[in-house]
Coordinates of C-alpha atoms and ligand atoms in Angstrom, one line a residue:
X1 CA -58.8 -27.8 2.1
X2 CA -61.3 -30.4 1.7
X3 CA -61.7 -33.0 -1.0
X4 CA -65.2 -31.5 -1.7
X5 CA -63.6 -28.3 -2.3
X6 CA -60.9 -29.6 -4.3
X7 CA -63.4 -31.3 -6.5
X8 CA -65.4 -28.5 -7.1
X9 CA -64.5 -28.0 -10.7
X10 CA -64.5 -31.7 -11.5
X11 CA -67.2 -33.4 -13.8
X12 CA -66.3 -37.1 -13.7
X13 CA -65.4 -37.9 -10.1
X14 CA -68.0 -40.2 -9.2
X15 CA -66.2 -43.4 -9.5
X16 CA -62.8 -42.1 -9.0
X17 CA -61.8 -43.6 -12.2
X18 CA -61.3 -40.3 -14.1
X19 CA -57.8 -41.5 -15.2
X20 CA -58.9 -44.2 -17.3
X21 CA -59.5 -42.1 -20.5
X22 CA -57.9 -38.8 -19.4
X23 CA -55.4 -36.7 -21.5
X24 CA -52.8 -35.8 -19.2
X25 CA -50.3 -32.8 -20.0
X26 CA -46.9 -33.3 -18.8
X27 CA -45.3 -29.9 -17.4
X28 CA -41.4 -29.7 -17.1
X29 CA -41.7 -26.9 -14.7
X30 CA -38.7 -25.4 -15.2
X31 CA -39.3 -24.9 -18.7
X32 CA -43.0 -24.0 -18.9
X33 CA -43.3 -20.4 -17.8
X34 CA -41.1 -18.1 -15.8
X35 CA -43.2 -15.6 -13.6
X36 CA -40.2 -13.9 -11.9
X37 CA -37.7 -13.2 -14.8
X38 CA -34.8 -15.6 -13.5
X39 CA -34.9 -17.8 -16.6
X40 CA -36.4 -20.6 -14.9
X41 CA -40.1 -21.7 -15.1
X42 CA -41.9 -21.7 -11.9
X43 CA -45.3 -22.5 -10.0
X44 CA -46.7 -19.2 -10.4
X45 CA -45.9 -19.5 -14.0
X46 CA -47.9 -22.6 -14.3
X47 CA -50.8 -21.0 -12.3
X48 CA -50.8 -18.0 -15.0
X49 CA -51.3 -20.4 -17.7
X50 CA -54.2 -22.5 -16.2
X51 CA -56.5 -20.6 -18.7
X52 CA -54.3 -21.9 -21.6
X53 CA -54.4 -25.5 -20.3
X54 CA -58.0 -25.3 -19.8
X55 CA -58.4 -24.2 -23.3
X56 CA -56.2 -26.7 -24.8
X57 CA -58.7 -29.2 -23.4
X58 CA -56.7 -31.5 -21.3
X59 CA -58.2 -33.2 -18.1
X60 CA -54.9 -33.2 -16.0
X61 CA -51.4 -32.1 -15.6
X62 CA -48.5 -33.9 -14.4
X63 CA -45.6 -32.0 -13.1
X64 CA -42.3 -33.4 -13.3
X65 CA -40.1 -32.7 -10.1
X66 CA -40.4 -29.0 -8.7
X67 CA -38.8 -30.1 -5.3
X68 CA -35.4 -28.5 -4.0
X69 CA -32.6 -30.0 -6.0
X70 CA -29.1 -29.0 -7.3
X71 CA -30.5 -30.0 -10.8
X72 CA -27.7 -32.6 -11.3
X73 CA -30.4 -34.5 -13.2
X74 CA -33.1 -31.9 -14.1
X75 CA -34.8 -32.0 -10.7
X76 CA -34.9 -35.9 -10.5
X77 CA -32.3 -35.7 -7.9
X78 CA -34.6 -34.5 -4.9
X79 CA -33.1 -32.7 -1.8
X80 CA -36.6 -32.6 0.1
X81 CA -39.5 -34.4 -1.0
X82 CA -42.0 -32.4 0.9
X83 CA -40.9 -29.0 -0.1
X84 CA -40.9 -26.6 -3.4
X85 CA -37.4 -25.6 -4.9
X86 CA -37.3 -21.8 -3.7
X87 CA -36.4 -21.0 -7.3
X88 CA -39.8 -22.3 -8.4
X89 CA -41.8 -20.9 -5.5
X90 CA -43.1 -22.0 -2.2
X91 CA -45.7 -24.4 -0.7
X92 CA -48.2 -21.6 -0.7
X93 CA -47.7 -21.1 -4.4
X94 CA -48.4 -24.7 -4.9
X95 CA -51.5 -24.4 -3.0
X96 CA -52.5 -21.5 -5.3
X97 CA -51.7 -23.5 -8.3
X98 CA -53.9 -26.3 -7.0
X99 CA -56.7 -24.1 -6.4
X100 CA -56.5 -22.4 -9.9
X101 CA -56.3 -26.1 -11.6
X102 CA -59.4 -27.2 -9.5
X103 CA -61.4 -24.0 -10.4
X104 CA -60.6 -24.9 -14.1
X105 CA -61.6 -28.5 -13.5
X106 CA -58.2 -29.7 -14.0
X107 CA -56.5 -32.4 -11.7
X108 CA -52.8 -32.5 -10.9
X109 CA -50.5 -35.4 -10.6
X110 CA -46.9 -35.0 -9.3
X111 CA -43.8 -36.9 -9.8
X112 CA -42.1 -39.1 -7.1
X113 CA -38.9 -40.3 -7.3
X114 CA -38.3 -43.0 -4.8
X115 CA -35.5 -45.0 -6.4
X116 CA -32.8 -42.5 -5.4
X117 CA -32.6 -39.2 -3.3
X118 CA -29.9 -36.5 -4.0
X119 CA -26.7 -36.6 -2.2
X120 CA -27.8 -33.3 -0.7
X121 CA -30.8 -34.9 1.0
X122 CA -30.4 -34.8 4.7
X123 CA -30.3 -38.6 4.9
X124 CA -27.4 -38.9 2.6
X125 CA -25.5 -36.1 4.4
X126 CA -26.2 -38.1 7.7
X127 CA -24.9 -41.3 6.0
X128 CA -21.7 -39.7 4.9
X129 CA -21.1 -38.4 8.3
X130 CA -21.9 -41.8 10.0
X131 CA -19.8 -44.8 10.2
X132 CA -20.0 -48.1 8.2
X133 CA -22.8 -50.3 9.5
X134 CA -24.7 -47.4 10.9
X135 CA -28.5 -46.9 10.7
X136 CA -27.8 -44.0 8.7
X137 CA -25.8 -45.9 6.0
X138 CA -28.7 -48.4 6.1
X139 CA -30.9 -46.3 4.4
X140 CA -28.8 -46.3 1.2
X141 CA -27.0 -49.0 -0.5
X142 CA -23.3 -49.1 0.8
X143 CA -20.8 -51.8 0.1
X144 CA -17.1 -52.3 1.1
X145 CA -14.8 -51.9 -1.6
X146 CA -12.5 -54.6 -2.8
X147 CA -8.8 -54.4 -2.6
X148 CA -6.7 -54.2 0.6
X149 CA -8.1 -51.0 1.8
X150 CA -11.3 -51.1 -0.2
X151 CA -9.8 -48.9 -2.8
X152 CA -11.6 -50.8 -5.7
X153 CA -15.2 -50.5 -6.5
X154 CA -17.2 -53.5 -5.2
X155 CA -18.2 -54.3 -8.9
X156 CA -17.6 -52.9 -12.4
X157 CA -21.0 -51.6 -12.8
X158 CA -21.9 -48.7 -15.1
X159 CA -24.4 -46.1 -14.3
X160 CA -27.2 -45.3 -16.8
X161 CA -25.8 -41.8 -17.5
X162 CA -22.2 -43.4 -18.3
X163 CA -19.3 -43.8 -15.6
X164 CA -19.2 -46.1 -12.8
X165 CA -22.4 -46.9 -10.8
X166 CA -20.4 -47.3 -7.5
X167 CA -18.8 -44.1 -5.9
X168 CA -16.3 -44.2 -3.0
X169 CA -16.7 -42.2 0.2
X170 CA -13.4 -42.3 1.5
X171 CA -13.4 -45.0 4.2
X172 CA -13.5 -48.0 2.1
X173 CA -17.0 -47.9 1.4
X174 CA -18.8 -47.3 -1.7
X175 CA -22.4 -46.2 -2.5
X176 CA -24.6 -47.4 -5.4
X177 CA -26.2 -45.1 -7.9
X178 CA -27.9 -46.5 -10.7
X179 CA -28.2 -42.8 -12.4
X180 CA -25.7 -39.9 -11.6
X181 CA -23.4 -40.1 -8.6
X182 CA -25.5 -37.1 -7.1
X183 CA -28.4 -39.8 -7.1
X184 CA -27.7 -42.3 -4.2
X185 CA -30.1 -45.3 -4.6
X186 CA -32.1 -45.7 -1.4
X187 CA -32.5 -49.1 0.4
X188 CA -36.1 -50.1 0.3
X189 CA -35.6 -52.9 2.9
X190 CA -35.3 -50.2 5.3
X191 CA -38.7 -49.7 7.1
X192 CA -37.7 -45.8 7.7
X193 CA -37.5 -45.3 3.9
X194 CA -40.8 -47.0 3.3
X195 CA -42.5 -44.9 6.1
X196 CA -41.1 -41.6 4.9
X197 CA -42.5 -42.2 1.3
X198 CA -45.8 -43.0 2.8
X199 CA -45.6 -39.7 4.7
X200 CA -44.6 -38.0 1.4
X201 CA -47.7 -39.1 -0.3
X202 CA -49.9 -38.4 2.3
X203 CA -48.4 -34.8 2.4
X204 CA -49.1 -34.2 -1.3
X205 CA -52.2 -36.1 -1.2
X206 CA -53.5 -33.9 1.5
X207 CA -52.7 -30.9 -0.3
X208 CA -54.8 -31.8 -3.2
X209 CA -53.1 -33.8 -5.5
X210 CA -55.0 -36.3 -7.6
X211 CA -52.2 -38.8 -8.1
X212 CA -48.5 -39.6 -8.8
X213 CA -46.2 -40.5 -11.5
X214 CA -43.7 -43.1 -10.1
X215 CA -40.2 -42.7 -11.5
X216 CA -38.3 -45.9 -12.1
X217 CA -41.0 -47.9 -10.5
X218 CA -39.4 -51.2 -11.3
X219 CA -36.3 -50.4 -9.5
X220 CA -37.1 -49.9 -5.8
X221 CA -36.8 -53.5 -4.6
X222 CA -33.4 -55.0 -5.0
X223 CA -31.5 -58.1 -3.7
X224 CA -27.7 -57.7 -4.1
X225 CA -25.9 -61.0 -3.0
X226 CA -22.7 -60.8 -1.1
X227 CA -20.3 -61.4 -4.0
X228 CA -21.7 -59.2 -6.8
X229 CA -21.9 -60.4 -10.1
X230 CA -20.0 -58.3 -12.8
X231 CA -21.9 -56.1 -15.2
X232 CA -21.6 -58.7 -18.1
X233 CA -23.2 -61.5 -15.5
X234 CA -25.9 -58.8 -14.3
X235 CA -26.8 -57.9 -18.0
X236 CA -27.2 -61.6 -19.0
X237 CA -29.7 -62.5 -16.0
X238 CA -33.3 -62.8 -16.9
X239 CA -35.5 -60.1 -15.7
X240 CA -38.4 -62.5 -14.7
X241 CA -38.9 -61.2 -11.2
X242 CA -35.6 -62.8 -9.6
X243 CA -33.2 -60.2 -11.0
X244 CA -31.1 -58.6 -8.3
X245 CA -32.0 -55.2 -9.6
X246 CA -35.0 -54.8 -11.9
X247 CA -38.5 -55.6 -11.8
X248 CA -38.3 -57.9 -8.7
X249 CA -41.5 -59.4 -7.4
X250 CA -41.2 -58.0 -4.0
X251 CA -41.5 -54.3 -5.5
X252 CA -45.4 -55.0 -5.5
X253 CA -45.5 -55.2 -1.7
X254 CA -44.2 -51.8 -1.7
X255 CA -47.0 -50.7 -3.8
X256 CA -49.9 -52.6 -2.1
X257 CA -49.0 -50.6 0.8
X258 CA -49.2 -47.3 -1.2
X259 CA -52.6 -48.5 -2.7
X260 CA -54.0 -48.8 0.8
X261 CA -53.1 -45.3 1.4
X262 CA -54.1 -44.0 -1.8
X263 CA -57.5 -45.7 -1.2
X264 CA -57.9 -44.2 2.1
X265 CA -58.8 -40.9 0.2
X266 CA -61.9 -40.0 -1.6
X267 CA -61.8 -40.0 -4.6
X268 CA -58.8 -42.5 -4.3
X269 CA -55.3 -41.1 -5.4
X270 CA -54.1 -42.6 -8.7
X271 CA -50.7 -43.5 -9.8
X272 CA -48.9 -44.4 -13.0
X273 CA -45.8 -46.5 -13.0
X274 CA -42.7 -45.8 -15.1
X275 CA -41.7 -49.3 -15.3
X276 CA -39.5 -50.3 -18.3
X277 CA -40.6 -54.0 -18.0
X278 CA -41.5 -56.7 -20.5
X279 CA -44.9 -55.9 -21.6
X280 CA -46.6 -58.9 -20.0
X281 CA -45.0 -58.1 -16.6
X282 CA -46.6 -54.4 -16.7
X283 CA -49.9 -55.5 -15.4
X284 CA -48.9 -56.0 -11.9
X285 CA -47.9 -52.4 -11.7
X286 CA -51.3 -51.4 -13.3
X287 CA -53.5 -53.7 -11.2
X288 CA -55.9 -52.2 -8.7
X289 CA -53.9 -53.6 -5.9
X290 CA -50.8 -51.8 -7.3
X291 CA -50.3 -48.3 -8.7
X292 CA -53.3 -48.5 -11.0
X293 CA -51.8 -47.7 -14.4
X294 CA -48.4 -48.2 -16.0
X295 CA -46.9 -46.3 -18.9
X296 CA -46.7 -48.3 -22.0
X297 CA -43.9 -46.7 -24.1
X298 CA -44.6 -49.1 -27.3
X299 CA -46.1 -46.6 -29.5
X300 CA -43.0 -44.2 -28.7
X301 CA -40.7 -47.0 -29.5
X302 CA -42.4 -47.8 -32.8
X303 CA -41.7 -46.7 -36.4
X304 CA -44.3 -44.8 -38.2
X305 CA -45.6 -48.0 -39.7
X306 CA -49.1 -49.5 -39.8
X307 CA -48.2 -53.0 -38.6
X308 CA -46.2 -51.9 -35.8
X309 CA -48.8 -49.5 -34.7
X310 CA -51.6 -52.1 -34.8
X311 CA -49.8 -54.9 -33.2
X312 CA -48.7 -52.6 -30.4
X313 CA -52.4 -51.3 -30.0
X314 CA -53.9 -54.6 -30.0
X315 CA -51.4 -56.2 -27.6
X316 CA -51.8 -53.1 -25.1
X317 CA -55.6 -53.1 -25.2
X318 CA -55.6 -56.9 -24.6
X319 CA -53.0 -56.4 -21.6
X320 CA -54.9 -53.6 -20.0
X321 CA -58.1 -55.6 -20.0
X322 CA -56.3 -58.4 -18.3
X323 CA -54.7 -56.1 -15.7
X324 CA -58.2 -54.2 -15.3
X325 CA -56.5 -50.9 -15.9
X326 CA -56.7 -48.9 -18.9
X327 CA -54.0 -48.5 -21.6
X328 CA -51.6 -45.4 -21.6
X329 CA -50.2 -44.0 -24.7
X330 CA -47.2 -41.6 -25.2
X331 CA -45.2 -40.2 -28.0
X332 CA -43.0 -37.8 -26.4
X333 CA -41.6 -36.8 -22.8
X334 CA -38.8 -35.2 -21.1
X335 CA -36.5 -38.2 -21.7
X336 CA -36.9 -38.8 -25.5
X337 CA -36.3 -36.9 -28.8
X338 CA -39.6 -35.1 -29.7
X339 CA -41.7 -37.3 -32.0
X340 CA -41.9 -34.7 -35.1
X341 CA -38.1 -34.8 -35.1
X342 CA -37.9 -38.6 -34.6
X343 CA -40.4 -39.1 -37.5
X344 CA -38.4 -36.8 -39.7
X345 CA -35.0 -38.7 -39.4
X346 CA -33.7 -41.0 -42.0
X347 CA -34.0 -44.6 -41.1
X348 CA -30.9 -46.2 -39.4
X349 CA -30.7 -50.0 -40.3
X350 CA -34.2 -49.9 -41.8
X351 CA -35.6 -48.3 -38.5
X352 CA -36.6 -44.7 -37.7
X353 CA -34.0 -43.1 -35.2
X354 CA -35.9 -43.1 -31.8
X355 CA -33.7 -42.4 -29.1
X356 CA -30.9 -39.9 -27.9
X357 CA -28.0 -42.1 -28.8
X358 CA -29.2 -42.9 -32.2
X359 CA -30.1 -39.5 -32.9
X360 CA -26.5 -38.6 -31.9
X361 CA -25.1 -41.2 -34.2
X362 CA -27.1 -39.5 -37.0
X363 CA -26.0 -36.1 -35.8
X364 CA -22.4 -37.0 -36.5
X365 CA -23.3 -38.1 -39.8
X366 CA -25.2 -34.6 -40.4
X367 CA -28.7 -36.0 -40.9
X368 CA -31.1 -34.1 -43.0
X369 CA -34.2 -34.0 -40.8
X370 CA -37.2 -33.8 -43.0
X371 CA -39.2 -31.3 -40.8
X372 CA -42.3 -31.4 -42.9
X373 CA -42.6 -35.2 -43.1
X374 CA -41.8 -35.5 -39.4
X375 CA -44.5 -33.3 -38.4
X376 CA -47.1 -34.5 -40.8
X377 CA -46.3 -37.8 -39.3
X378 CA -46.4 -36.7 -35.7
X379 CA -49.6 -34.9 -36.1
X380 CA -51.3 -38.2 -37.6
X381 CA -49.9 -40.1 -34.8
X382 CA -51.2 -37.9 -32.4
X383 CA -54.7 -37.9 -33.8
X384 CA -54.6 -41.7 -33.9
X385 CA -53.5 -41.8 -30.3
X386 CA -56.1 -39.5 -29.1
X387 CA -58.8 -41.6 -30.9
X388 CA -57.9 -44.6 -28.8
X389 CA -59.5 -46.1 -25.8
X390 CA -57.3 -45.2 -22.6
X391 CA -55.4 -42.2 -21.4
X392 CA -53.0 -40.2 -23.4
X393 CA -50.0 -38.5 -22.0
X394 CA -49.0 -35.5 -23.9
X395 CA -45.7 -33.6 -23.2
X396 CA -45.5 -29.9 -23.1
X397 CA -44.9 -28.2 -26.5
X398 CA -45.9 -31.1 -28.6
X399 CA -49.2 -29.3 -29.0
X400 CA -47.2 -26.6 -30.8
X401 CA -45.3 -29.2 -32.9
X402 CA -42.3 -28.3 -31.4
X403 CA -39.1 -30.1 -32.8
X404 CA -36.1 -31.4 -30.8
X405 CA -33.5 -28.4 -30.5
X406 CA -30.3 -30.1 -31.7
X407 CA -27.8 -27.2 -31.6
X408 CA -27.5 -26.3 -28.1
X409 CA -24.1 -25.0 -27.5
X410 CA -22.2 -27.4 -25.2
X411 CA -21.7 -24.7 -22.6
X412 CA -25.6 -24.4 -22.2
X413 CA -26.2 -28.3 -21.9
X414 CA -27.2 -29.4 -18.4
X415 CA -28.1 -33.1 -18.8
X416 CA -25.8 -35.6 -17.0
X417 CA -26.0 -37.9 -19.9
X418 CA -23.8 -35.4 -21.8
X419 CA -21.3 -34.9 -19.1
X420 CA -20.8 -38.3 -18.0
X421 CA -20.1 -39.4 -21.8
X422 CA -17.8 -36.6 -22.4
X423 CA -20.2 -35.0 -24.5
X424 CA -20.3 -38.0 -26.9
X425 CA -24.0 -38.5 -26.2
X426 CA -25.9 -35.0 -26.5
X427 CA -28.5 -36.1 -24.0
X428 CA -32.1 -35.0 -23.3
X429 CA -31.9 -31.1 -23.1
X430 CA -33.2 -30.5 -26.9
X431 CA -36.7 -31.5 -25.8
X432 CA -36.6 -29.4 -22.5
X433 CA -36.2 -26.1 -24.1
X434 CA -38.5 -23.5 -22.5
X435 CA -41.8 -23.3 -24.3
X436 CA -42.5 -20.0 -26.7
X437 CA -45.6 -18.2 -25.8
X438 CA -45.3 -15.2 -28.0
X439 CA -43.9 -14.5 -31.4
X440 CA -41.4 -12.2 -30.5
X441 CA -39.6 -11.0 -27.3
X442 CA -36.5 -12.0 -25.3
X443 CA -37.7 -15.5 -24.6
X444 CA -40.5 -15.7 -26.8
X445 CA -42.7 -14.8 -23.7
X446 CA -41.3 -17.6 -21.5
X447 CA -40.2 -14.9 -19.3
X448 CA -38.3 -11.6 -19.2
X449 CA -34.9 -13.0 -18.8
X450 CA -32.7 -15.3 -21.2
X451 CA -34.1 -18.8 -20.6
X452 CA -32.2 -21.5 -18.9
X453 CA -31.7 -23.3 -22.1
X454 CA -31.6 -21.3 -25.4
X455 CA -34.6 -21.2 -27.8
X456 CA -34.1 -21.3 -31.6
X457 CA -35.3 -18.5 -33.9
X458 CA -38.2 -20.9 -35.1
X459 CA -39.8 -21.0 -31.8
X460 CA -41.4 -17.6 -32.7
X461 CA -43.4 -19.0 -35.5
X462 CA -44.2 -22.0 -33.5
X463 CA -45.3 -20.0 -30.4
X464 CA -48.9 -20.1 -28.7
X465 CA -49.3 -16.7 -30.0
X466 CA -48.5 -17.5 -33.6
X467 CA -50.3 -20.9 -33.7
X468 CA -53.7 -19.7 -31.8
X469 CA -54.9 -17.7 -34.7
X470 CA -54.0 -20.3 -37.3
X471 CA -56.7 -22.7 -38.1
X472 CA -54.1 -25.0 -39.9
X473 CA -51.7 -25.0 -36.8
X474 CA -50.7 -27.9 -34.7
X475 CA -52.1 -26.1 -31.6
X476 CA -55.5 -25.7 -33.4
X477 CA -55.6 -29.4 -34.3
X478 CA -54.9 -30.5 -30.7
X479 CA -57.4 -28.1 -29.4
X480 CA -60.2 -29.4 -31.6
X481 CA -58.9 -33.1 -31.3
X482 CA -59.3 -32.8 -27.5
X483 CA -62.5 -31.3 -27.6
X484 CA -64.0 -34.2 -29.9
X485 CA -62.1 -36.7 -27.7
X486 CA -63.9 -35.5 -24.7
X487 CA -67.2 -35.8 -26.1
X488 CA -66.7 -39.1 -28.0
X489 CA -64.3 -41.1 -26.0
X490 CA -66.3 -43.8 -24.2
X491 CA -65.9 -47.5 -24.9
X492 CA -63.6 -49.6 -26.9
X493 CA -62.4 -50.0 -30.5
X494 CA -63.4 -52.1 -33.5
X495 CA -60.8 -52.4 -36.3
X496 CA -62.4 -51.7 -39.7
X497 CA -61.2 -53.5 -42.9
X498 CA -59.2 -50.9 -45.2
X499 CA -58.0 -53.1 -48.0
X500 CA -54.7 -51.5 -47.9
X501 CA -51.9 -52.6 -45.5
X502 CA -50.6 -49.0 -45.0
X503 CA -53.9 -47.7 -43.6
X504 CA -55.3 -48.3 -40.1
X505 CA -59.0 -47.6 -39.4
X506 CA -61.1 -48.2 -36.3
X507 CA -64.3 -47.3 -34.9
X508 CA -65.4 -46.5 -31.5
X509 CA -69.0 -47.4 -30.3
X510 CA -70.7 -44.0 -31.0
X511 CA -69.6 -43.9 -34.4
X512 CA -66.3 -41.9 -34.3
X513 CA -64.0 -43.3 -36.8
X514 CA -60.2 -42.8 -37.1
X515 CA -58.3 -43.6 -40.2
X516 CA -54.6 -43.1 -40.6
X517 CA -52.5 -43.2 -43.6
X518 CA -49.1 -44.5 -43.0
X519 CA -48.1 -44.6 -46.7
X520 CA -47.5 -42.3 -49.5
X521 CA -50.5 -42.7 -51.7
X522 CA -54.0 -40.8 -51.4
X523 CA -56.4 -43.1 -49.8
X524 CA -60.2 -42.9 -50.2
X525 CA -62.1 -42.2 -47.1
X526 CA -65.1 -44.1 -46.3
X527 CA -68.3 -42.4 -45.9
X528 CA -69.0 -40.2 -43.0
X529 CA -68.8 -36.6 -42.0
X530 CA -65.4 -35.2 -41.6
X531 CA -64.6 -34.1 -38.1
X532 CA -61.1 -33.4 -38.2
X533 CA -57.8 -34.3 -40.2
X534 CA -54.1 -33.8 -39.6
X535 CA -53.6 -32.8 -43.2
X536 CA -56.0 -31.4 -45.6
X537 CA -58.4 -33.9 -47.1
X538 CA -59.3 -33.0 -50.7
X539 CA -62.0 -34.8 -52.6
X540 CA -62.6 -37.3 -50.0
X541 CA -59.0 -38.4 -50.1
X542 CA -56.7 -38.7 -47.2
X543 CA -53.0 -38.0 -48.2
X544 CA -50.2 -40.1 -46.8
X545 CA -48.8 -39.4 -43.4
X546 CA -52.3 -38.3 -42.2
X547 CA -55.2 -39.0 -39.9
X548 CA -58.9 -38.2 -40.4
X549 CA -61.6 -38.5 -38.0
X550 CA -65.2 -39.2 -39.4
X551 CA -68.5 -39.3 -37.6
X552 CA -69.8 -42.8 -39.2
Ligands
BGC1 C1 -36.8 -40.0 -15.5 C2 -35.5 -39.3 -15.9 C3 -34.7 -39.5 -14.7 C4 -34.4 -40.6 -14.1 C5 -33.8 -40.8 -12.9 C6 -36.4 -41.3 -15.4 O1 -37.0 -42.3 -15.8 O2 -37.9 -39.7 -16.3 O3 -35.7 -38.2 -16.3 O4 -33.4 -39.0 -15.2 O5 -35.6 -41.4 -14.2 O6 -34.6 -40.2 -11.9

């Protein structure tokens, strides 16, 4: 299929920079919509919901991995980068999904996982069947073990999901995996690895994808010395471009090659880096010579606090201007506790609870989640986000105000974080529970069978069906907000004086004003036509934990 055809429904392709201010909706395919009643979401399920995405008003979707996988890490353990998991469909289903998205004017970004393959990837199986020193082993990171027979790990490194980061293969050698042991790290010094990923990027670009989300983009280039440091020594090293594992300067040579490939397409393919690096080092990932954009998780990591929000927004707008890219804003994704729940948890050491581990700590103490406050803050934060210059990455279900699902029975849990910590960390399953489409039914319209993660009863009340007809619902707010944003999003922002440190207000060039009240007291809004608010505005006063948009 040609690019012209692929672009048929698009409105802003002219300069190929549609991504600069796009609203991108992240789909976690196994939990979005199940078309064939096996309890797992799939690609035809996504195709069937394109009208919903269109009505929601997003510009693009980003699909988390849908490749063949044993699901040791929710699909981020890829067996074959150029195929579709048969449980999720076929390549033909993928083409049909792209066609439907195209016809609706929606672009598609796919997730690329280059730091590691799965242990079922043909290369890793070949590596295990090949001797030490072989070309097959050189595609991964193998090391001789310590001790007389290599029976001890080459280093005491700990994997991010818990447990050791080196696993023995039975002949005195060990392989490195920063994540689960089913996710062996690839060796990016190996030319074959580089060429194969170029092939993968070409494969999906030729199939009509508009861009890529690059998993662990800061981890590919590694330079492990002959004598490995201990974990403590590794942790003490600065991450300034010279760290053996993270954010090495050479990683950008890889992305320069990718950029050449992206630019050989018309329109150029785009990419966004998932790079957990210092803010001032993000720019190289986001540059026009690199991937083009990088996630900024700073708002996600902030408390619901005016000063924190303002400083994050200011610094990121400045950074994106410097890199020539645009800012990216995120509150929720498949790795973190959903933001309505985060904002409803009691503070720990003066900070609101943010990440899974902290959430668990409070779970042990049986926290009372203030559901109402959490949702009001989340809606306010989202409206503020959608008024900002740059692109907004939204995660499926946030438009329904879904909470984190905390009480998943242990037997149903899937996240390796849970297993590798022997259950002491509950992991990320609570934000990956299948979407509720209808108010009733066996899986609230997700499919006909029991969903692969159980949904709580309250999902009926939070379903697309229940919220569609409700003018006060979170879904209605997202739809209206996205529609207004699509009309008014041009240009930068100018801060407005509010006379109240708990209130942030800014104006976009066309008179669009966004006011967020982070405090508890009523705040009198400035003059202007009220376009939308996250909580009711009464008599010109904005309540606490709320955002209003005005046309000034
Ligand atoms: C993804 C996670 C995944 C990890 C390993 C991350 O950054 O977002 O879901 O577990 O990479 O691939």
